[in-house]
Amino acid sequence: MASPSKAGAALAALREELSGDVFAPDDPGYDEARTVFNAMVDRRPAVIAQCVDEADVVRTVRFARDLDLRVAVRGGGHSVAGSALGDGAVVADLRHMRTVAVDPEARTVRIAGGATMSDLDRACAPFSLATTGGRASTTGVGGFVLGGGSGWLDRSFGLAVDNLLGVDLVTADGTRTHADADDNPELFWALHGGGGNFGVATALTLGLHDLPDFSIALLLYQPDFGREVTRTYREVIAAGPDEASGMVVYFTGPPAEFVPPHLVGTLLVGALLTYAGSEADLRKVAEPMLALPHEAAVVGAMPYAEVQCMLDDPPGMRNYWSAEYLTGVPDEFVDVYCARGESVPVPTGTMHALFPQGGAIAAGPHDYPVPYRDAPWGVHPFGLWEDPADDERCVAWVRDVRSDTRPWSTGDVYLNFIGDEGTDRVVAGLGAQNARRLADVKRHYDPDNVFRFNHNIKPA
């Protein structure tokens, strides 16, 4: 640990050299700068460096190394695990680095490390292009993609990492590095699911796909119909094309335009069918869902970027999530899923989601460290609430979902969906064989485990 005089001089130099702002614990604005999406995360970094370009990131990493401090990376700050912050760490805050440049002829997009899904989707929309993004517009692109990347378009276009063409990184020694299929290919492989373990991603290049039309059918049902809704949705996905995705979800009716006033604050079952195509084609797929008795329905074409904003979770709430990937959804599982859905903590923002995989996910490259690729379905208990007094019941409910689901679990998990659930779950999110290979890459690029405030891969 550096002496106070050395630390003070280094901080003064960082303030002078950095183009962006620097916050230490006694500075006005520090508490605001360390606030992240999940209100359960309350960590106090030593320094928060709000970088405006790659040169600022280099300066920040070298400052941390000179003082023997660890580095946390903040992109969207949306991680349920709070990986954007670390007690006593230096935070490389990328929120000012949000440039998105689309090349419509090459059908590629280059995204700066702090850009959000909304930045990405809205930049691509004028060209009728898109790539797989997260299910909320506020999610940071960098952490989402490097963690694997699942969203409404993954059955059509593959996981986000299947569309990753290149990454610019600042590694643990402050070196600028580029990784793609030709340059540093082993590092590039590791970035396909290994997350923020290998450096600060200052820019990513992704492949784009044509998306001239996008449509949705959102239907609300009374919980009594939950089993019938879930079974019907299962059959709709099985019979439908890869363009169809979405979820079944138990949730508390929010005060939103699509929820009838008398259902606000009550438990509902929703069926969301997203469709990478026209409303007419969607209606054919959605016909069995529309035939079931429902309380409300929103059906029609809608810009993809707008759909991405529909389920945005408000910042400042308390979050505890998890996930299990499934061998299938037989009727026995449906009964268990729906029984637990009927016990969703109400009224909170908590959701009990069941979503399909398959399609381009299962058909994608099997070499990457994303072992959940072959699971046909996933269940995602998403605890979201405001009052700390609800902590115990909401966390317990999420854990109960996992326990209920184990007989049908593949044992794999998407790490972006979980918080700190221990080393075994990190391995489950990478695959045991992949974890060993990733540890070798980690040793090469970050032997001192400078980047550890993540689903951590320890150097071999």
Tab-separated table of C-alpha atoms in Angstrom:
chain	number	residue	atom	x	y	z
A	1	MET	CA	0.000	0.000	0.000
A	2	ALA	CA	1.343	3.414	-0.936
A	3	SER	CA	2.185	5.974	1.726
A	4	PRO	CA	-0.336	8.820	2.268
A	5	SER	CA	2.075	11.340	0.765
A	6	LYS	CA	2.601	9.244	-2.374
A	7	ALA	CA	-1.129	8.598	-2.686
A	8	GLY	CA	-1.901	12.290	-2.271
A	9	ALA	CA	0.623	13.312	-4.913
A	10	ALA	CA	-0.621	10.655	-7.320
A	11	LEU	CA	-4.244	11.737	-6.855
A	12	ALA	CA	-3.329	15.358	-7.474
A	13	ALA	CA	-1.535	14.330	-10.662
A	14	LEU	CA	-4.523	12.262	-11.809
A	15	ARG	CA	-6.853	15.223	-11.271
A	16	GLU	CA	-4.513	17.361	-13.352
A	17	GLU	CA	-3.984	14.869	-16.183
A	18	LEU	CA	-7.431	13.318	-16.581
A	19	SER	CA	-9.756	15.007	-19.060
A	20	GLY	CA	-12.743	13.841	-17.025
A	21	ASP	CA	-13.658	14.419	-13.375
A	22	VAL	CA	-12.056	12.622	-10.438
A	23	PHE	CA	-13.878	11.957	-7.170
A	24	ALA	CA	-12.390	10.937	-3.820
A	25	PRO	CA	-14.505	10.150	-0.730
A	26	ASP	CA	-14.452	13.708	0.670
A	27	ASP	CA	-15.360	15.379	-2.629
A	28	PRO	CA	-18.772	16.865	-3.358
A	29	GLY	CA	-20.470	14.593	-5.856
A	30	TYR	CA	-18.699	11.436	-4.662
A	31	ASP	CA	-21.857	9.771	-3.322
A	32	GLU	CA	-23.743	10.489	-6.520
A	33	ALA	CA	-20.840	9.154	-8.589
A	34	ARG	CA	-20.798	5.866	-6.656
A	35	THR	CA	-24.539	5.217	-6.907
A	36	VAL	CA	-25.389	2.230	-9.090
A	37	PHE	CA	-28.574	0.605	-10.351
A	38	ASN	CA	-28.876	-1.889	-7.474
A	39	ALA	CA	-29.591	-0.016	-4.248
A	40	MET	CA	-28.398	-3.022	-2.211
A	41	VAL	CA	-24.850	-2.228	-3.374
A	42	ASP	CA	-23.195	0.323	-1.066
A	43	ARG	CA	-19.457	0.328	-1.719
A	44	ARG	CA	-16.914	3.068	-1.193
A	45	PRO	CA	-14.186	3.216	-3.844
A	46	ALA	CA	-10.968	5.063	-3.093
A	47	VAL	CA	-11.196	7.012	-6.367
A	48	ILE	CA	-13.759	7.336	-9.149
A	49	ALA	CA	-12.235	8.476	-12.446
A	50	GLN	CA	-14.821	9.553	-14.993
A	51	CYS	CA	-12.965	8.857	-18.225
A	52	VAL	CA	-13.827	10.624	-21.473
A	53	ASP	CA	-11.538	8.660	-23.810
A	54	GLU	CA	-9.142	5.746	-23.975
A	55	ALA	CA	-6.208	7.895	-22.871
A	56	ASP	CA	-8.092	8.636	-19.643
A	57	VAL	CA	-8.597	4.904	-19.105
A	58	VAL	CA	-4.870	4.286	-19.543
A	59	ARG	CA	-4.091	7.025	-17.016
A	60	THR	CA	-6.603	5.586	-14.556
A	61	VAL	CA	-5.274	2.027	-14.745
A	62	ARG	CA	-1.674	3.189	-14.391
A	63	PHE	CA	-2.625	5.367	-11.415
A	64	ALA	CA	-4.211	2.321	-9.748
A	65	ARG	CA	-1.187	0.140	-10.441
A	66	ASP	CA	1.239	2.748	-9.089
A	67	LEU	CA	-0.685	2.682	-5.799
A	68	ASP	CA	-1.269	-1.087	-5.829
A	69	LEU	CA	-5.037	-0.617	-6.002
A	70	ARG	CA	-7.582	-2.834	-7.755
A	71	VAL	CA	-9.733	-1.570	-10.619
A	72	ALA	CA	-13.494	-1.761	-11.050
A	73	VAL	CA	-15.065	-0.897	-14.392
A	74	ARG	CA	-18.316	0.989	-14.728
A	75	GLY	CA	-20.145	0.849	-18.039
A	76	GLY	CA	-23.898	0.955	-17.545
A	77	GLY	CA	-23.647	0.253	-13.798
A	78	HIS	CA	-26.547	-2.166	-14.288
A	79	SER	CA	-24.932	-5.317	-12.864
A	80	VAL	CA	-26.979	-6.897	-10.082
A	81	ALA	CA	-23.667	-7.921	-8.504
A	82	GLY	CA	-22.523	-4.300	-8.340
A	83	SER	CA	-19.363	-5.040	-10.309
A	84	ALA	CA	-19.035	-1.353	-11.203
A	85	LEU	CA	-17.789	-0.631	-7.677
A	86	GLY	CA	-15.260	-2.020	-5.235
A	87	ASP	CA	-14.464	-0.936	-1.690
A	88	GLY	CA	-11.096	0.821	-1.712
A	89	ALA	CA	-10.772	0.379	-5.480
A	90	VAL	CA	-10.225	2.736	-8.373
A	91	VAL	CA	-13.307	2.931	-10.598
A	92	ALA	CA	-12.781	3.474	-14.313
A	93	ASP	CA	-16.145	5.117	-14.977
A	94	LEU	CA	-16.882	5.026	-18.722
A	95	ARG	CA	-20.263	6.750	-18.729
A	96	HIS	CA	-18.972	9.699	-20.795
A	97	MET	CA	-17.697	7.300	-23.486
A	98	ARG	CA	-20.938	6.583	-25.361
A	99	THR	CA	-20.198	7.119	-29.051
A	100	VAL	CA	-21.854	4.661	-31.450
A	101	ALA	CA	-20.766	4.546	-35.116
A	102	VAL	CA	-22.768	2.429	-37.578
A	103	ASP	CA	-21.333	1.256	-40.896
A	104	PRO	CA	-24.485	0.249	-42.798
A	105	GLU	CA	-22.586	-1.092	-45.818
A	106	ALA	CA	-20.377	-3.386	-43.751
A	107	ARG	CA	-23.313	-4.012	-41.374
A	108	THR	CA	-21.137	-3.407	-38.329
A	109	VAL	CA	-21.243	-1.026	-35.397
A	110	ARG	CA	-18.472	0.278	-33.152
A	111	ILE	CA	-19.601	1.108	-29.636
A	112	ALA	CA	-17.647	2.997	-26.977
A	113	GLY	CA	-17.276	1.231	-23.633
A	114	GLY	CA	-19.826	3.290	-21.712
A	115	ALA	CA	-22.686	3.129	-24.214
A	116	THR	CA	-26.044	1.687	-23.197
A	117	MET	CA	-28.453	-0.483	-25.139
A	118	SER	CA	-30.535	2.584	-25.924
A	119	ASP	CA	-27.488	4.295	-27.459
A	120	LEU	CA	-26.832	1.214	-29.591
A	121	ASP	CA	-30.401	0.462	-30.656
A	122	ARG	CA	-31.298	4.032	-31.557
A	123	ALA	CA	-28.131	4.484	-33.620
A	124	CYS	CA	-28.904	1.336	-35.633
A	125	ALA	CA	-32.640	1.962	-36.088
A	126	PRO	CA	-32.411	4.484	-39.000
A	127	PHE	CA	-30.665	1.790	-41.058
A	128	SER	CA	-33.194	-0.955	-40.143
A	129	LEU	CA	-30.328	-2.845	-38.549
A	130	ALA	CA	-29.959	-4.400	-35.106
A	131	THR	CA	-27.996	-6.891	-33.078
A	132	THR	CA	-28.870	-8.883	-29.983
A	133	GLY	CA	-29.181	-6.558	-27.008
A	134	GLY	CA	-30.299	-6.836	-23.415
A	135	ARG	CA	-33.924	-6.707	-22.348
A	136	ALA	CA	-33.621	-3.201	-20.874
A	137	SER	CA	-32.456	-0.028	-22.609
A	138	THR	CA	-30.353	1.102	-19.629
A	139	THR	CA	-28.067	-1.945	-19.668
A	140	GLY	CA	-24.432	-1.197	-20.549
A	141	VAL	CA	-23.356	-2.747	-23.851
A	142	GLY	CA	-19.831	-3.683	-22.733
A	143	GLY	CA	-20.644	-5.800	-19.703
A	144	PHE	CA	-23.672	-7.285	-21.431
A	145	VAL	CA	-21.762	-8.466	-24.486
A	146	LEU	CA	-18.622	-9.697	-22.719
A	147	GLY	CA	-20.809	-11.661	-20.309
A	148	GLY	CA	-22.515	-13.551	-23.158
A	149	GLY	CA	-25.528	-11.452	-24.048
A	150	SER	CA	-29.122	-12.756	-24.136
A	151	GLY	CA	-32.126	-10.764	-25.370
A	152	TRP	CA	-35.261	-10.666	-27.513
A	153	LEU	CA	-33.289	-11.182	-30.738
A	154	ASP	CA	-31.041	-14.055	-29.682
A	155	ARG	CA	-33.179	-16.810	-31.230
A	156	SER	CA	-32.884	-14.924	-34.538
A	157	PHE	CA	-29.352	-13.490	-34.399
A	158	GLY	CA	-27.557	-15.541	-31.746
A	159	LEU	CA	-26.129	-14.445	-28.420
A	160	ALA	CA	-24.436	-11.044	-28.339
A	161	VAL	CA	-20.993	-12.680	-28.251
A	162	ASP	CA	-21.827	-14.558	-31.447
A	163	ASN	CA	-21.871	-11.127	-33.107
A	164	LEU	CA	-18.661	-9.821	-31.492
A	165	LEU	CA	-16.064	-8.890	-34.111
A	166	GLY	CA	-13.441	-7.049	-32.084
A	167	VAL	CA	-12.625	-5.424	-28.742
A	168	ASP	CA	-10.285	-2.603	-27.786
A	169	LEU	CA	-8.967	-3.104	-24.263
A	170	VAL	CA	-6.747	-1.422	-21.728
A	171	THR	CA	-5.130	-4.312	-19.881
A	172	ALA	CA	-3.943	-4.515	-16.287
A	173	ASP	CA	-0.534	-2.955	-17.023
A	174	GLY	CA	-2.130	0.035	-18.772
A	175	THR	CA	-1.409	-1.246	-22.277
A	176	ARG	CA	-3.794	-0.624	-25.164
A	177	THR	CA	-4.659	-3.951	-26.788
A	178	HIS	CA	-6.915	-5.060	-29.620
A	179	ALA	CA	-8.437	-8.520	-29.878
A	180	ASP	CA	-10.252	-10.097	-32.791
A	181	ALA	CA	-10.189	-13.385	-34.693
A	182	ASP	CA	-6.689	-12.610	-36.027
A	183	ASP	CA	-5.105	-10.436	-33.321
A	184	ASN	CA	-4.774	-12.011	-29.868
A	185	PRO	CA	-7.256	-14.773	-30.736
A	186	GLU	CA	-6.992	-16.487	-27.340
A	187	LEU	CA	-7.896	-13.254	-25.577
A	188	PHE	CA	-10.703	-12.757	-28.092
A	189	TRP	CA	-12.036	-16.217	-27.242
A	190	ALA	CA	-11.917	-15.374	-23.526
A	191	LEU	CA	-13.941	-12.214	-24.099
A	192	HIS	CA	-16.826	-14.337	-25.403
A	193	GLY	CA	-18.330	-14.876	-21.957
A	194	GLY	CA	-15.369	-14.223	-19.634
A	195	GLY	CA	-16.661	-10.743	-18.792
A	196	GLY	CA	-14.524	-7.925	-17.451
A	197	ASN	CA	-11.733	-10.145	-16.166
A	198	PHE	CA	-9.121	-9.188	-18.747
A	199	GLY	CA	-9.179	-5.408	-18.996
A	200	VAL	CA	-11.269	-2.308	-19.578
A	201	ALA	CA	-13.190	-2.621	-22.848
A	202	THR	CA	-13.002	0.866	-24.333
A	203	ALA	CA	-14.732	-0.106	-27.596
A	204	LEU	CA	-16.486	-3.105	-29.131
A	205	THR	CA	-17.327	-3.899	-32.741
A	206	LEU	CA	-20.438	-5.974	-33.417
A	207	GLY	CA	-22.024	-7.457	-36.502
A	208	LEU	CA	-25.501	-6.208	-37.437
A	209	HIS	CA	-28.523	-7.874	-39.016
A	210	ASP	CA	-31.435	-6.614	-41.074
A	211	LEU	CA	-34.470	-5.824	-38.931
A	212	PRO	CA	-36.973	-3.920	-41.076
A	213	ASP	CA	-39.920	-4.868	-38.851
A	214	PHE	CA	-40.451	-5.777	-35.219
A	215	SER	CA	-43.727	-6.650	-33.523
A	216	ILE	CA	-45.016	-7.687	-30.132
A	217	ALA	CA	-48.015	-9.304	-28.514
A	218	LEU	CA	-48.296	-8.580	-24.793
A	219	LEU	CA	-51.224	-10.284	-23.103
A	220	LEU	CA	-52.284	-10.158	-19.463
A	221	TYR	CA	-54.125	-13.010	-17.751
A	222	GLN	CA	-55.470	-13.777	-14.305
A	223	PRO	CA	-53.168	-16.113	-12.308
A	224	ASP	CA	-55.820	-18.849	-12.389
A	225	PHE	CA	-54.952	-19.335	-16.066
A	226	GLY	CA	-51.193	-19.511	-15.408
A	227	ARG	CA	-50.747	-23.194	-16.186
A	228	GLU	CA	-52.773	-23.027	-19.384
A	229	VAL	CA	-50.941	-19.864	-20.467
A	230	THR	CA	-47.529	-21.416	-19.822
A	231	ARG	CA	-48.316	-24.684	-21.593
A	232	THR	CA	-49.785	-22.851	-24.583
A	233	TYR	CA	-46.797	-20.525	-24.782
A	234	ARG	CA	-44.484	-23.539	-24.716
A	235	GLU	CA	-46.302	-25.032	-27.708
A	236	VAL	CA	-46.366	-21.713	-29.583
A	237	ILE	CA	-42.582	-21.441	-29.312
A	238	ALA	CA	-42.076	-25.098	-30.257
A	239	ALA	CA	-44.182	-24.689	-33.403
A	240	GLY	CA	-43.074	-21.153	-34.243
A	241	PRO	CA	-40.101	-19.779	-36.183
A	242	ASP	CA	-36.850	-18.554	-34.678
A	243	GLU	CA	-38.090	-14.976	-35.121
A	244	ALA	CA	-40.459	-15.574	-32.183
A	245	SER	CA	-39.189	-15.049	-28.646
A	246	GLY	CA	-40.328	-13.370	-25.439
A	247	MET	CA	-41.375	-14.788	-22.063
A	248	VAL	CA	-44.088	-15.845	-19.687
A	249	VAL	CA	-43.928	-13.791	-16.501
A	250	TYR	CA	-45.709	-13.531	-13.153
A	251	PHE	CA	-45.592	-9.970	-11.831
A	252	THR	CA	-47.462	-7.233	-9.985
A	253	GLY	CA	-49.518	-5.081	-12.350
A	254	PRO	CA	-47.757	-1.694	-12.566
A	255	PRO	CA	-49.510	1.663	-13.060
A	256	ALA	CA	-48.899	1.524	-16.797
A	257	GLU	CA	-51.054	2.289	-19.804
A	258	PHE	CA	-51.329	-1.370	-20.822
A	259	VAL	CA	-52.643	-2.465	-17.377
A	260	PRO	CA	-56.371	-1.923	-16.651
A	261	PRO	CA	-56.709	0.280	-13.513
A	262	HIS	CA	-58.471	-2.400	-11.468
A	263	LEU	CA	-55.508	-4.776	-11.964
A	264	VAL	CA	-52.802	-2.361	-10.814
A	265	GLY	CA	-51.148	-3.771	-7.689
A	266	THR	CA	-52.504	-7.288	-8.229
A	267	LEU	CA	-50.728	-10.468	-9.314
A	268	LEU	CA	-50.905	-11.100	-13.056
A	269	VAL	CA	-49.529	-13.538	-15.597
A	270	GLY	CA	-48.141	-11.944	-18.720
A	271	ALA	CA	-47.240	-13.538	-22.027
A	272	LEU	CA	-44.898	-11.500	-24.190
A	273	LEU	CA	-44.311	-12.663	-27.733
A	274	THR	CA	-41.641	-10.656	-29.516
A	275	TYR	CA	-41.282	-11.135	-33.245
A	276	ALA	CA	-38.477	-10.111	-35.583
A	277	GLY	CA	-40.910	-9.486	-38.413
A	278	SER	CA	-44.302	-8.060	-39.380
A	279	GLU	CA	-47.456	-7.751	-37.304
A	280	ALA	CA	-49.311	-10.009	-39.733
A	281	ASP	CA	-46.799	-12.820	-39.234
A	282	LEU	CA	-46.779	-12.265	-35.482
A	283	ARG	CA	-50.576	-12.580	-35.296
A	284	LYS	CA	-50.421	-16.013	-36.918
A	285	VAL	CA	-47.913	-17.181	-34.301
A	286	ALA	CA	-49.786	-15.535	-31.410
A	287	GLU	CA	-53.215	-16.911	-32.327
A	288	PRO	CA	-53.314	-19.617	-29.599
A	289	MET	CA	-52.323	-17.052	-26.949
A	290	LEU	CA	-54.988	-14.619	-28.124
A	291	ALA	CA	-57.579	-17.399	-27.942
A	292	LEU	CA	-57.099	-17.761	-24.181
A	293	PRO	CA	-59.260	-15.547	-21.900
A	294	HIS	CA	-57.175	-12.437	-21.239
A	295	GLU	CA	-57.633	-9.163	-19.376
A	296	ALA	CA	-55.686	-6.931	-21.769
A	297	ALA	CA	-53.712	-7.160	-24.983
A	298	VAL	CA	-51.252	-4.994	-26.862
A	299	VAL	CA	-50.583	-6.388	-30.329
A	300	GLY	CA	-48.839	-4.624	-33.166
A	301	ALA	CA	-45.708	-3.431	-34.886
A	302	MET	CA	-43.395	-1.427	-32.651
A	303	PRO	CA	-39.864	-0.141	-33.213
A	304	TYR	CA	-37.352	-2.487	-31.600
A	305	ALA	CA	-35.685	0.399	-29.733
A	306	GLU	CA	-39.052	1.264	-28.162
A	307	VAL	CA	-39.719	-2.339	-27.112
A	308	GLN	CA	-36.315	-2.290	-25.414
A	309	CYS	CA	-37.592	0.529	-23.145
A	310	MET	CA	-40.849	-1.209	-22.209
A	311	LEU	CA	-39.458	-3.234	-19.325
A	312	ASP	CA	-36.840	-0.805	-18.037
A	313	ASP	CA	-36.331	-1.310	-14.331
A	314	PRO	CA	-36.202	1.906	-12.326
A	315	PRO	CA	-32.794	2.700	-10.813
A	316	GLY	CA	-32.465	2.930	-7.061
A	317	MET	CA	-34.502	-0.198	-6.299
A	318	ARG	CA	-33.221	-3.184	-4.348
A	319	ASN	CA	-32.343	-6.107	-6.620
A	320	TYR	CA	-31.622	-9.784	-6.132
A	321	TRP	CA	-31.744	-12.022	-9.196
A	322	SER	CA	-30.820	-15.517	-10.199
A	323	ALA	CA	-31.422	-18.001	-13.010
A	324	GLU	CA	-31.527	-21.670	-13.900
A	325	TYR	CA	-31.313	-23.163	-17.360
A	326	LEU	CA	-33.619	-26.064	-18.097
A	327	THR	CA	-33.566	-29.398	-19.865
A	328	GLY	CA	-37.165	-28.684	-20.898
A	329	VAL	CA	-40.523	-27.470	-19.598
A	330	PRO	CA	-42.681	-30.602	-19.176
A	331	ASP	CA	-46.063	-30.311	-17.490
A	332	GLU	CA	-44.526	-31.260	-14.136
A	333	PHE	CA	-42.204	-28.284	-14.367
A	334	VAL	CA	-45.044	-26.007	-15.455
A	335	ASP	CA	-46.951	-26.931	-12.286
A	336	VAL	CA	-43.946	-26.111	-10.101
A	337	TYR	CA	-43.175	-22.896	-11.994
A	338	CYS	CA	-46.749	-21.638	-11.705
A	339	ALA	CA	-47.084	-22.601	-8.046
A	340	ARG	CA	-44.035	-20.494	-7.252
A	341	GLY	CA	-45.379	-17.739	-9.521
A	342	GLU	CA	-48.479	-17.559	-7.369
A	343	SER	CA	-46.212	-16.703	-4.410
A	344	VAL	CA	-44.410	-13.764	-6.074
A	345	PRO	CA	-43.984	-11.027	-3.430
A	346	VAL	CA	-46.817	-8.564	-4.107
A	347	PRO	CA	-46.856	-5.629	-4.482
A	348	THR	CA	-43.213	-5.312	-5.542
A	349	GLY	CA	-41.446	-5.087	-8.890
A	350	THR	CA	-40.439	-8.741	-8.592
A	351	MET	CA	-40.892	-10.877	-11.724
A	352	HIS	CA	-40.887	-14.623	-12.312
A	353	ALA	CA	-39.835	-15.062	-15.936
A	354	LEU	CA	-39.663	-18.153	-18.125
A	355	PHE	CA	-38.032	-17.555	-21.501
A	356	PRO	CA	-37.201	-19.649	-24.571
A	357	GLN	CA	-33.797	-20.326	-26.068
A	358	GLY	CA	-33.125	-22.545	-29.090
A	359	GLY	CA	-32.908	-21.201	-32.623
A	360	ALA	CA	-29.712	-19.314	-33.432
A	361	ILE	CA	-28.536	-19.654	-29.803
A	362	ALA	CA	-28.320	-23.430	-30.044
A	363	ALA	CA	-26.976	-23.240	-33.607
A	364	GLY	CA	-24.164	-20.843	-32.646
A	365	PRO	CA	-20.453	-21.514	-32.032
A	366	HIS	CA	-20.000	-24.069	-29.268
A	367	ASP	CA	-16.385	-23.188	-28.564
A	368	TYR	CA	-17.155	-20.059	-26.548
A	369	PRO	CA	-17.418	-20.108	-22.715
A	370	VAL	CA	-21.233	-19.865	-22.694
A	371	PRO	CA	-22.298	-23.369	-21.574
A	372	TYR	CA	-26.007	-22.544	-21.261
A	373	ARG	CA	-26.297	-22.310	-25.070
A	374	ASP	CA	-27.945	-25.729	-25.522
A	375	ALA	CA	-30.625	-25.329	-22.843
A	376	PRO	CA	-34.025	-24.908	-24.545
A	377	TRP	CA	-35.493	-22.745	-21.765
A	378	GLY	CA	-34.400	-20.620	-18.837
A	379	VAL	CA	-36.136	-19.420	-15.685
A	380	HIS	CA	-35.192	-16.043	-14.246
A	381	PRO	CA	-36.474	-15.081	-10.779
A	382	PHE	CA	-35.971	-11.322	-10.738
A	383	GLY	CA	-36.314	-9.820	-7.267
A	384	LEU	CA	-36.993	-6.076	-7.367
A	385	TRP	CA	-38.357	-4.043	-4.462
A	386	GLU	CA	-38.037	-0.725	-2.672
A	387	ASP	CA	-38.414	-1.278	1.076
A	388	PRO	CA	-35.444	-2.839	2.943
A	389	ALA	CA	-38.035	-4.532	5.156
A	390	ASP	CA	-38.823	-6.732	2.136
A	391	ASP	CA	-35.229	-7.959	1.783
A	392	GLU	CA	-35.730	-11.246	3.569
A	393	ARG	CA	-38.899	-12.373	1.821
A	394	CYS	CA	-37.769	-11.316	-1.664
A	395	VAL	CA	-34.336	-12.937	-1.426
A	396	ALA	CA	-35.884	-16.097	0.046
A	397	TRP	CA	-38.411	-16.229	-2.801
A	398	VAL	CA	-35.645	-16.070	-5.451
A	399	ARG	CA	-33.741	-18.855	-3.705
A	400	ASP	CA	-36.920	-20.936	-3.483
A	401	VAL	CA	-37.359	-20.665	-7.258
A	402	ARG	CA	-33.852	-22.034	-7.773
A	403	SER	CA	-34.506	-24.868	-5.327
A	404	ASP	CA	-37.814	-25.765	-7.007
A	405	THR	CA	-36.198	-25.812	-10.430
A	406	ARG	CA	-33.205	-28.045	-9.709
A	407	PRO	CA	-34.782	-31.313	-10.954
A	408	TRP	CA	-34.949	-29.773	-14.450
A	409	SER	CA	-31.747	-27.699	-14.297
A	410	THR	CA	-28.844	-28.254	-16.686
A	411	GLY	CA	-26.544	-26.827	-14.002
A	412	ASP	CA	-25.410	-24.030	-16.319
A	413	VAL	CA	-26.084	-20.327	-15.778
A	414	TYR	CA	-25.792	-16.970	-17.546
A	415	LEU	CA	-23.575	-14.924	-15.239
A	416	ASN	CA	-25.140	-11.580	-16.167
A	417	PHE	CA	-28.337	-12.811	-14.492
A	418	ILE	CA	-26.833	-13.495	-11.059
A	419	GLY	CA	-25.052	-11.748	-8.213
A	420	ASP	CA	-22.382	-13.264	-5.999
A	421	GLU	CA	-23.396	-16.922	-5.654
A	422	GLY	CA	-19.915	-18.345	-5.083
A	423	THR	CA	-17.087	-19.838	-7.117
A	424	ASP	CA	-19.018	-22.953	-8.154
A	425	ARG	CA	-21.649	-20.825	-9.865
A	426	VAL	CA	-18.969	-18.847	-11.712
A	427	VAL	CA	-17.622	-22.140	-13.032
A	428	ALA	CA	-21.195	-23.148	-13.937
A	429	GLY	CA	-21.451	-19.940	-15.962
A	430	LEU	CA	-18.253	-20.638	-17.877
A	431	GLY	CA	-18.045	-24.421	-18.054
A	432	ALA	CA	-15.416	-26.350	-16.077
A	433	GLN	CA	-13.097	-26.960	-19.025
A	434	ASN	CA	-13.465	-23.376	-20.198
A	435	ALA	CA	-12.751	-22.097	-16.674
A	436	ARG	CA	-9.328	-23.725	-16.710
A	437	ARG	CA	-8.494	-22.240	-20.103
A	438	LEU	CA	-9.788	-18.823	-18.994
A	439	ALA	CA	-7.562	-18.953	-15.912
A	440	ASP	CA	-4.546	-19.321	-18.214
A	441	VAL	CA	-5.647	-16.260	-20.226
A	442	LYS	CA	-6.190	-14.375	-16.981
A	443	ARG	CA	-2.677	-15.225	-15.824
A	444	HIS	CA	-1.262	-13.819	-19.045
A	445	TYR	CA	-3.220	-10.533	-19.071
A	446	ASP	CA	-3.983	-9.923	-15.385
A	447	PRO	CA	-1.659	-12.051	-13.220
A	448	ASP	CA	-2.295	-9.895	-10.128
A	449	ASN	CA	-6.089	-10.098	-10.481
A	450	VAL	CA	-6.404	-6.320	-10.726
A	451	PHE	CA	-9.860	-6.760	-12.285
A	452	ARG	CA	-11.607	-8.780	-9.598
A	453	PHE	CA	-14.926	-7.006	-8.939
A	454	ASN	CA	-16.754	-9.292	-11.340
A	455	HIS	CA	-17.641	-12.955	-11.655
A	456	ASN	CA	-13.995	-13.480	-11.038
A	457	ILE	CA	-11.613	-15.800	-12.836
A	458	LYS	CA	-8.538	-16.209	-10.710
A	459	PRO	CA	-5.189	-16.430	-12.551
A	460	ALA	CA	-3.996	-20.021	-12.973
